[in-house]
């Protein structure tokens, strides 16, 4: 069975959608641990409420990346729990070569836009400011770049007249909560293959 570790920084609604899919029996996987770089992140409470080991990782002195002693600590915890897939769910730091080398091809992320459009932060606001008519979310493998790895799947979300950054993000999150369990199901069933920059889905 697929052993998933989740890294996050915030409220953890994506983590919840994965917990719910496992509980509903629609995803054959287990969550072996949840890690957060924010001490009071609600994602840690969600893990504890579900009996999942939860860890706060102090990532100082770095503000935007996971590197150095904290990176090594994360690797040690992930190995200790036997994680074979690392799921970034609202983890607001760049992962660097140490973690990528420790779990090659085994780290995925969800991004709140249709990549390659609007990488980086506050992508829903970027979409609004850029006048996009359609945006969405993307599940992708993680590489050294910012939101550049091979794409597993995407869900579209219309931008509506009168949308605020908050209303648009909320609508994107509805699709995220469908997309992440769906991508994980493909991985758990061994149906994804990376060919260069492309992900191929097999039946
Ligand atoms: C999600 O919308 C996710 O796509 C985004 O943060 C939110 C986390 O929500 N991630 C990024 O912007 C990464 N660049 P959650 O904590 O409720 O899962």
PDB file of C-alpha atoms and ligand atoms in Angstrom:
ATOM      1  CA  UNK A   1       0.000   0.000   0.000  1.00  0.00           C
ATOM      2  CA  UNK A   2       1.182   3.512  -0.833  1.00  0.00           C
ATOM      3  CA  UNK A   3       2.661   5.251   2.234  1.00  0.00           C
ATOM      4  CA  UNK A   4       2.094   8.995   1.952  1.00  0.00           C
ATOM      5  CA  UNK A   5       3.723  11.799   3.933  1.00  0.00           C
ATOM      6  CA  UNK A   6       2.135  15.255   3.716  1.00  0.00           C
ATOM      7  CA  UNK A   7       3.962  18.579   4.080  1.00  0.00           C
ATOM      8  CA  UNK A   8       1.950  21.762   4.593  1.00  0.00           C
ATOM      9  CA  UNK A   9       1.981  25.241   6.059  1.00  0.00           C
ATOM     10  CA  UNK A  10      -1.663  26.182   6.535  1.00  0.00           C
ATOM     11  CA  UNK A  11      -5.190  25.043   7.075  1.00  0.00           C
ATOM     12  CA  UNK A  12      -4.731  21.674   5.423  1.00  0.00           C
ATOM     13  CA  UNK A  13      -7.973  21.360   3.472  1.00  0.00           C
ATOM     14  CA  UNK A  14      -6.129  19.375   0.796  1.00  0.00           C
ATOM     15  CA  UNK A  15      -4.713  17.058   3.439  1.00  0.00           C
ATOM     16  CA  UNK A  16      -8.293  16.620   4.687  1.00  0.00           C
ATOM     17  CA  UNK A  17      -9.494  15.656   1.213  1.00  0.00           C
ATOM     18  CA  UNK A  18      -6.841  12.921   1.137  1.00  0.00           C
ATOM     19  CA  UNK A  19      -7.764  11.715   4.634  1.00  0.00           C
ATOM     20  CA  UNK A  20     -11.425  11.639   3.563  1.00  0.00           C
ATOM     21  CA  UNK A  21     -10.694   9.685   0.362  1.00  0.00           C
ATOM     22  CA  UNK A  22      -8.778   7.063   2.340  1.00  0.00           C
ATOM     23  CA  UNK A  23     -11.587   6.812   4.889  1.00  0.00           C
ATOM     24  CA  UNK A  24     -14.185   6.510   2.116  1.00  0.00           C
ATOM     25  CA  UNK A  25     -12.213   3.639   0.591  1.00  0.00           C
ATOM     26  CA  UNK A  26     -11.696   5.467  -2.711  1.00  0.00           C
ATOM     27  CA  UNK A  27      -7.917   5.770  -2.207  1.00  0.00           C
ATOM     28  CA  UNK A  28      -5.846   2.757  -1.241  1.00  0.00           C
ATOM     29  CA  UNK A  29      -3.094   4.453   0.769  1.00  0.00           C
ATOM     30  CA  UNK A  30      -2.098   5.378   4.285  1.00  0.00           C
ATOM     31  CA  UNK A  31      -0.772   8.669   5.621  1.00  0.00           C
ATOM     32  CA  UNK A  32       2.312   7.887   7.690  1.00  0.00           C
ATOM     33  CA  UNK A  33       3.037  11.424   8.940  1.00  0.00           C
ATOM     34  CA  UNK A  34       2.241  15.117   8.473  1.00  0.00           C
ATOM     35  CA  UNK A  35       4.882  17.839   8.756  1.00  0.00           C
ATOM     36  CA  UNK A  36       4.467  21.617   8.874  1.00  0.00           C
ATOM     37  CA  UNK A  37       6.857  24.544   8.981  1.00  0.00           C
ATOM     38  CA  UNK A  38       4.320  26.659  10.919  1.00  0.00           C
ATOM     39  CA  UNK A  39       3.879  25.706  14.558  1.00  0.00           C
ATOM     40  CA  UNK A  40       0.151  26.417  14.841  1.00  0.00           C
ATOM     41  CA  UNK A  41      -0.811  25.348  11.320  1.00  0.00           C
ATOM     42  CA  UNK A  42      -4.241  23.703  11.399  1.00  0.00           C
ATOM     43  CA  UNK A  43      -2.949  20.900   9.177  1.00  0.00           C
ATOM     44  CA  UNK A  44      -1.142  19.568  12.271  1.00  0.00           C
ATOM     45  CA  UNK A  45      -4.401  19.553  14.277  1.00  0.00           C
ATOM     46  CA  UNK A  46      -6.139  17.682  11.493  1.00  0.00           C
ATOM     47  CA  UNK A  47      -3.389  15.047  11.579  1.00  0.00           C
ATOM     48  CA  UNK A  48      -3.584  14.666  15.359  1.00  0.00           C
ATOM     49  CA  UNK A  49      -7.390  14.430  15.227  1.00  0.00           C
ATOM     50  CA  UNK A  50      -6.933  11.497  12.867  1.00  0.00           C
ATOM     51  CA  UNK A  51      -4.215   9.734  14.840  1.00  0.00           C
ATOM     52  CA  UNK A  52      -1.491  10.597  12.331  1.00  0.00           C
ATOM     53  CA  UNK A  53       1.989  11.502  13.682  1.00  0.00           C
ATOM     54  CA  UNK A  54       2.372  15.301  13.331  1.00  0.00           C
ATOM     55  CA  UNK A  55       5.613  17.264  13.396  1.00  0.00           C
ATOM     56  CA  UNK A  56       6.441  20.947  13.457  1.00  0.00           C
ATOM     57  CA  UNK A  57       9.760  21.657  11.742  1.00  0.00           C
ATOM     58  CA  UNK A  58      11.516  24.918  12.562  1.00  0.00           C
ATOM     59  CA  UNK A  59      13.043  25.924   9.222  1.00  0.00           C
ATOM     60  CA  UNK A  60      15.026  28.945  10.448  1.00  0.00           C
ATOM     61  CA  UNK A  61      17.170  30.695   9.381  1.00  0.00           C
ATOM     62  CA  UNK A  62      15.528  30.252   5.967  1.00  0.00           C
ATOM     63  CA  UNK A  63      12.214  31.970   5.201  1.00  0.00           C
ATOM     64  CA  UNK A  64      11.269  30.616   1.783  1.00  0.00           C
ATOM     65  CA  UNK A  65      13.103  27.316   1.343  1.00  0.00           C
ATOM     66  CA  UNK A  66      13.681  23.986   3.078  1.00  0.00           C
ATOM     67  CA  UNK A  67      17.404  23.500   3.396  1.00  0.00           C
ATOM     68  CA  UNK A  68      20.192  22.759   5.883  1.00  0.00           C
ATOM     69  CA  UNK A  69      19.441  21.190   9.264  1.00  0.00           C
ATOM     70  CA  UNK A  70      15.658  21.392   8.832  1.00  0.00           C
ATOM     71  CA  UNK A  71      15.845  19.618   5.480  1.00  0.00           C
ATOM     72  CA  UNK A  72      17.895  16.816   7.036  1.00  0.00           C
ATOM     73  CA  UNK A  73      15.419  16.541   9.903  1.00  0.00           C
ATOM     74  CA  UNK A  74      12.538  16.246   7.437  1.00  0.00           C
ATOM     75  CA  UNK A  75      14.382  13.537   5.487  1.00  0.00           C
ATOM     76  CA  UNK A  76      15.070  11.610   8.709  1.00  0.00           C
ATOM     77  CA  UNK A  77      11.397  11.737   9.776  1.00  0.00           C
ATOM     78  CA  UNK A  78      10.141  10.732   6.320  1.00  0.00           C
ATOM     79  CA  UNK A  79      12.560   7.775   6.196  1.00  0.00           C
ATOM     80  CA  UNK A  80      11.711   6.753   9.766  1.00  0.00           C
ATOM     81  CA  UNK A  81       8.037   6.512   8.831  1.00  0.00           C
ATOM     82  CA  UNK A  82       8.778   4.654   5.589  1.00  0.00           C
ATOM     83  CA  UNK A  83       7.184   7.279   3.344  1.00  0.00           C
ATOM     84  CA  UNK A  84       7.297   6.379  -0.315  1.00  0.00           C
ATOM     85  CA  UNK A  85       5.485   9.453  -1.671  1.00  0.00           C
ATOM     86  CA  UNK A  86       5.871  13.034  -0.424  1.00  0.00           C
ATOM     87  CA  UNK A  87       2.761  15.153  -0.957  1.00  0.00           C
ATOM     88  CA  UNK A  88       3.134  18.925  -0.755  1.00  0.00           C
ATOM     89  CA  UNK A  89      -0.253  20.350   0.233  1.00  0.00           C
ATOM     90  CA  UNK A  90       0.028  24.083   0.700  1.00  0.00           C
ATOM     91  CA  UNK A  91       3.713  23.825   1.697  1.00  0.00           C
ATOM     92  CA  UNK A  92       4.909  27.382   1.127  1.00  0.00           C
ATOM     93  CA  UNK A  93       8.648  26.731   0.761  1.00  0.00           C
ATOM     94  CA  UNK A  94      10.845  25.679  -2.118  1.00  0.00           C
ATOM     95  CA  UNK A  95      12.174  22.166  -1.660  1.00  0.00           C
ATOM     96  CA  UNK A  96      15.858  21.874  -2.513  1.00  0.00           C
ATOM     97  CA  UNK A  97      18.256  19.222  -3.828  1.00  0.00           C
ATOM     98  CA  UNK A  98      18.698  17.314  -0.565  1.00  0.00           C
ATOM     99  CA  UNK A  99      15.045  16.275  -0.354  1.00  0.00           C
ATOM    100  CA  UNK A 100      14.770  15.836  -4.119  1.00  0.00           C
ATOM    101  CA  UNK A 101      17.770  13.469  -4.082  1.00  0.00           C
ATOM    102  CA  UNK A 102      16.414  11.543  -1.078  1.00  0.00           C
ATOM    103  CA  UNK A 103      13.056  10.932  -2.862  1.00  0.00           C
ATOM    104  CA  UNK A 104      13.724  11.065  -6.624  1.00  0.00           C
ATOM    105  CA  UNK A 105      10.494  11.241  -8.641  1.00  0.00           C
ATOM    106  CA  UNK A 106       8.520  10.765  -5.421  1.00  0.00           C
ATOM    107  CA  UNK A 107       7.484  14.314  -4.548  1.00  0.00           C
ATOM    108  CA  UNK A 108       4.273  15.884  -5.847  1.00  0.00           C
ATOM    109  CA  UNK A 109       2.647  19.270  -5.384  1.00  0.00           C
ATOM    110  CA  UNK A 110      -0.710  20.937  -5.944  1.00  0.00           C
ATOM    111  CA  UNK A 111      -0.699  24.424  -7.403  1.00  0.00           C
ATOM    112  CA  UNK A 112      -3.725  26.768  -7.585  1.00  0.00           C
ATOM    113  CA  UNK A 113      -3.453  27.636 -11.302  1.00  0.00           C
ATOM    114  CA  UNK A 114      -3.206  25.974 -14.695  1.00  0.00           C
ATOM    115  CA  UNK A 115       0.575  25.698 -14.931  1.00  0.00           C
ATOM    116  CA  UNK A 116       2.693  26.933 -16.634  1.00  0.00           C
ATOM    117  CA  UNK A 117       0.436  29.965 -16.052  1.00  0.00           C
ATOM    118  CA  UNK A 118       0.748  31.828 -12.770  1.00  0.00           C
ATOM    119  CA  UNK A 119       3.495  29.972 -10.885  1.00  0.00           C
ATOM    120  CA  UNK A 120       4.599  31.217  -7.468  1.00  0.00           C
ATOM    121  CA  UNK A 121       2.481  32.877  -4.831  1.00  0.00           C
ATOM    122  CA  UNK A 122      -1.180  34.024  -4.775  1.00  0.00           C
ATOM    123  CA  UNK A 123      -1.851  32.499  -8.187  1.00  0.00           C
ATOM    124  CA  UNK A 124      -5.596  33.149  -7.937  1.00  0.00           C
ATOM    125  CA  UNK A 125      -4.842  36.856  -7.568  1.00  0.00           C
ATOM    126  CA  UNK A 126      -2.375  36.688 -10.473  1.00  0.00           C
ATOM    127  CA  UNK A 127      -5.155  35.149 -12.585  1.00  0.00           C
ATOM    128  CA  UNK A 128      -7.607  37.916 -11.649  1.00  0.00           C
ATOM    129  CA  UNK A 129      -5.060  40.688 -12.183  1.00  0.00           C
ATOM    130  CA  UNK A 130      -4.023  39.136 -15.509  1.00  0.00           C
ATOM    131  CA  UNK A 131      -7.609  39.110 -16.775  1.00  0.00           C
ATOM    132  CA  UNK A 132      -7.739  35.313 -17.197  1.00  0.00           C
ATOM    133  CA  UNK A 133     -11.145  33.896 -18.124  1.00  0.00           C
ATOM    134  CA  UNK A 134     -10.209  30.403 -16.952  1.00  0.00           C
ATOM    135  CA  UNK A 135      -7.805  29.237 -14.260  1.00  0.00           C
ATOM    136  CA  UNK A 136      -7.747  26.093 -12.119  1.00  0.00           C
ATOM    137  CA  UNK A 137      -5.352  23.787 -10.356  1.00  0.00           C
ATOM    138  CA  UNK A 138      -2.489  21.505 -11.283  1.00  0.00           C
ATOM    139  CA  UNK A 139      -1.024  18.410  -9.640  1.00  0.00           C
ATOM    140  CA  UNK A 140       2.585  17.918 -10.719  1.00  0.00           C
ATOM    141  CA  UNK A 141       5.840  16.209  -9.872  1.00  0.00           C
ATOM    142  CA  UNK A 142       8.322  18.486  -8.134  1.00  0.00           C
ATOM    143  CA  UNK A 143      11.705  19.329  -9.641  1.00  0.00           C
ATOM    144  CA  UNK A 144      14.307  22.017  -8.867  1.00  0.00           C
ATOM    145  CA  UNK A 145      12.248  24.791 -10.459  1.00  0.00           C
ATOM    146  CA  UNK A 146       9.345  26.760  -9.081  1.00  0.00           C
ATOM    147  CA  UNK A 147       6.184  24.883 -10.113  1.00  0.00           C
ATOM    148  CA  UNK A 148       7.892  23.505 -13.225  1.00  0.00           C
ATOM    149  CA  UNK A 149       7.777  19.697 -12.851  1.00  0.00           C
ATOM    150  CA  UNK A 150       5.924  17.236 -15.111  1.00  0.00           C
ATOM    151  CA  UNK A 151       2.146  17.707 -14.918  1.00  0.00           C
ATOM    152  CA  UNK A 152      -0.037  14.828 -13.725  1.00  0.00           C
ATOM    153  CA  UNK A 153      -3.474  16.411 -14.083  1.00  0.00           C
ATOM    154  CA  UNK A 154      -5.300  19.721 -14.170  1.00  0.00           C
ATOM    155  CA  UNK A 155      -8.833  20.929 -13.410  1.00  0.00           C
ATOM    156  CA  UNK A 156     -10.262  24.094 -14.937  1.00  0.00           C
ATOM    157  CA  UNK A 157     -12.184  26.739 -12.997  1.00  0.00           C
ATOM    158  CA  UNK A 158     -13.954  29.681 -14.681  1.00  0.00           C
ATOM    159  CA  UNK A 159     -13.167  33.204 -13.524  1.00  0.00           C
ATOM    160  CA  UNK A 160     -16.553  34.859 -12.949  1.00  0.00           C
ATOM    161  CA  UNK A 161     -17.515  38.510 -13.175  1.00  0.00           C
ATOM    162  CA  UNK A 162     -17.358  39.966  -9.693  1.00  0.00           C
ATOM    163  CA  UNK A 163     -14.873  37.364  -8.427  1.00  0.00           C
ATOM    164  CA  UNK A 164     -12.643  38.479  -5.573  1.00  0.00           C
ATOM    165  CA  UNK A 165      -9.320  36.772  -4.860  1.00  0.00           C
ATOM    166  CA  UNK A 166     -11.082  34.951  -2.009  1.00  0.00           C
ATOM    167  CA  UNK A 167     -14.096  33.755  -4.003  1.00  0.00           C
ATOM    168  CA  UNK A 168     -11.883  32.553  -6.846  1.00  0.00           C
ATOM    169  CA  UNK A 169      -9.504  30.726  -4.515  1.00  0.00           C
ATOM    170  CA  UNK A 170     -12.452  29.053  -2.777  1.00  0.00           C
ATOM    171  CA  UNK A 171     -13.759  27.782  -6.137  1.00  0.00           C
ATOM    172  CA  UNK A 172     -10.274  26.545  -7.089  1.00  0.00           C
ATOM    173  CA  UNK A 173     -10.026  24.695  -3.787  1.00  0.00           C
ATOM    174  CA  UNK A 174     -13.217  22.741  -4.545  1.00  0.00           C
ATOM    175  CA  UNK A 175     -11.426  21.366  -7.622  1.00  0.00           C
ATOM    176  CA  UNK A 176      -8.171  20.807  -5.704  1.00  0.00           C
ATOM    177  CA  UNK A 177     -10.025  18.537  -3.321  1.00  0.00           C
ATOM    178  CA  UNK A 178     -11.097  16.404  -6.282  1.00  0.00           C
ATOM    179  CA  UNK A 179      -7.776  16.607  -8.146  1.00  0.00           C
ATOM    180  CA  UNK A 180      -5.387  15.528  -5.391  1.00  0.00           C
ATOM    181  CA  UNK A 181      -7.162  12.287  -4.426  1.00  0.00           C
ATOM    182  CA  UNK A 182      -7.579  11.526  -8.150  1.00  0.00           C
ATOM    183  CA  UNK A 183      -3.841  11.971  -8.819  1.00  0.00           C
ATOM    184  CA  UNK A 184      -2.969   9.892  -5.779  1.00  0.00           C
ATOM    185  CA  UNK A 185      -5.292   7.144  -6.972  1.00  0.00           C
ATOM    186  CA  UNK A 186      -3.406   6.996 -10.290  1.00  0.00           C
ATOM    187  CA  UNK A 187      -0.096   6.740  -8.429  1.00  0.00           C
ATOM    188  CA  UNK A 188      -1.403   4.138  -5.965  1.00  0.00           C
ATOM    189  CA  UNK A 189      -2.586   2.030  -8.904  1.00  0.00           C
ATOM    190  CA  UNK A 190       0.844   2.295 -10.560  1.00  0.00           C
ATOM    191  CA  UNK A 191      -0.678   4.014 -13.593  1.00  0.00           C
ATOM    192  CA  UNK A 192       1.757   6.936 -14.028  1.00  0.00           C
ATOM    193  CA  UNK A 193       5.019   6.926 -15.927  1.00  0.00           C
ATOM    194  CA  UNK A 194       7.305   9.929 -16.394  1.00  0.00           C
ATOM    195  CA  UNK A 195       8.709  10.148 -19.936  1.00  0.00           C
ATOM    196  CA  UNK A 196      11.095  13.110 -20.043  1.00  0.00           C
ATOM    197  CA  UNK A 197       8.963  16.129 -19.155  1.00  0.00           C
ATOM    198  CA  UNK A 198       5.701  14.297 -19.763  1.00  0.00           C
ATOM    199  CA  UNK A 199       3.559  12.139 -17.523  1.00  0.00           C
ATOM    200  CA  UNK A 200       1.869   9.232 -19.267  1.00  0.00           C
ATOM    201  CA  UNK A 201      -1.260   7.695 -17.757  1.00  0.00           C
ATOM    202  CA  UNK A 202      -1.755   4.012 -18.509  1.00  0.00           C
ATOM    203  CA  UNK A 203      -4.977   1.988 -18.206  1.00  0.00           C
TER     204      UNK A 203
HETATM  205  C1  LIG B   1      -3.916  25.503  -1.842  1.00  0.00           C
HETATM  206  O1  LIG B   1      -4.784  26.286  -2.616  1.00  0.00           O
HETATM  207  C2  LIG B   1      -2.670  25.174  -2.622  1.00  0.00           C
HETATM  208  O2  LIG B   1      -2.900  24.989  -3.977  1.00  0.00           O
HETATM  209  C3  LIG B   1      -1.842  26.403  -2.365  1.00  0.00           C
HETATM  210  O3  LIG B   1      -2.057  26.710  -1.007  1.00  0.00           O
HETATM  211  C4  LIG B   1      -3.370  26.286  -0.654  1.00  0.00           C
HETATM  212  C5  LIG B   1      -3.270  25.434   0.594  1.00  0.00           C
HETATM  213  O4  LIG B   1      -4.547  25.139   1.081  1.00  0.00           O
HETATM  214  N1  LIG B   1      -0.453  26.166  -2.649  1.00  0.00           N
HETATM  215  C6  LIG B   1       0.349  27.073  -3.179  1.00  0.00           C
HETATM  216  O5  LIG B   1      -0.002  28.200  -3.455  1.00  0.00           O
HETATM  217  C7  LIG B   1       1.777  26.595  -3.408  1.00  0.00           C
HETATM  218  N2  LIG B   1       2.498  27.538  -4.214  1.00  0.00           N
HETATM  219  P1  LIG B   1      -4.764  24.015   2.196  1.00  0.00           P
HETATM  220  O6  LIG B   1      -3.775  24.300   3.322  1.00  0.00           O
HETATM  221  O7  LIG B   1      -6.179  24.243   2.650  1.00  0.00           O
HETATM  222  O8  LIG B   1      -4.553  22.673   1.568  1.00  0.00           O
END
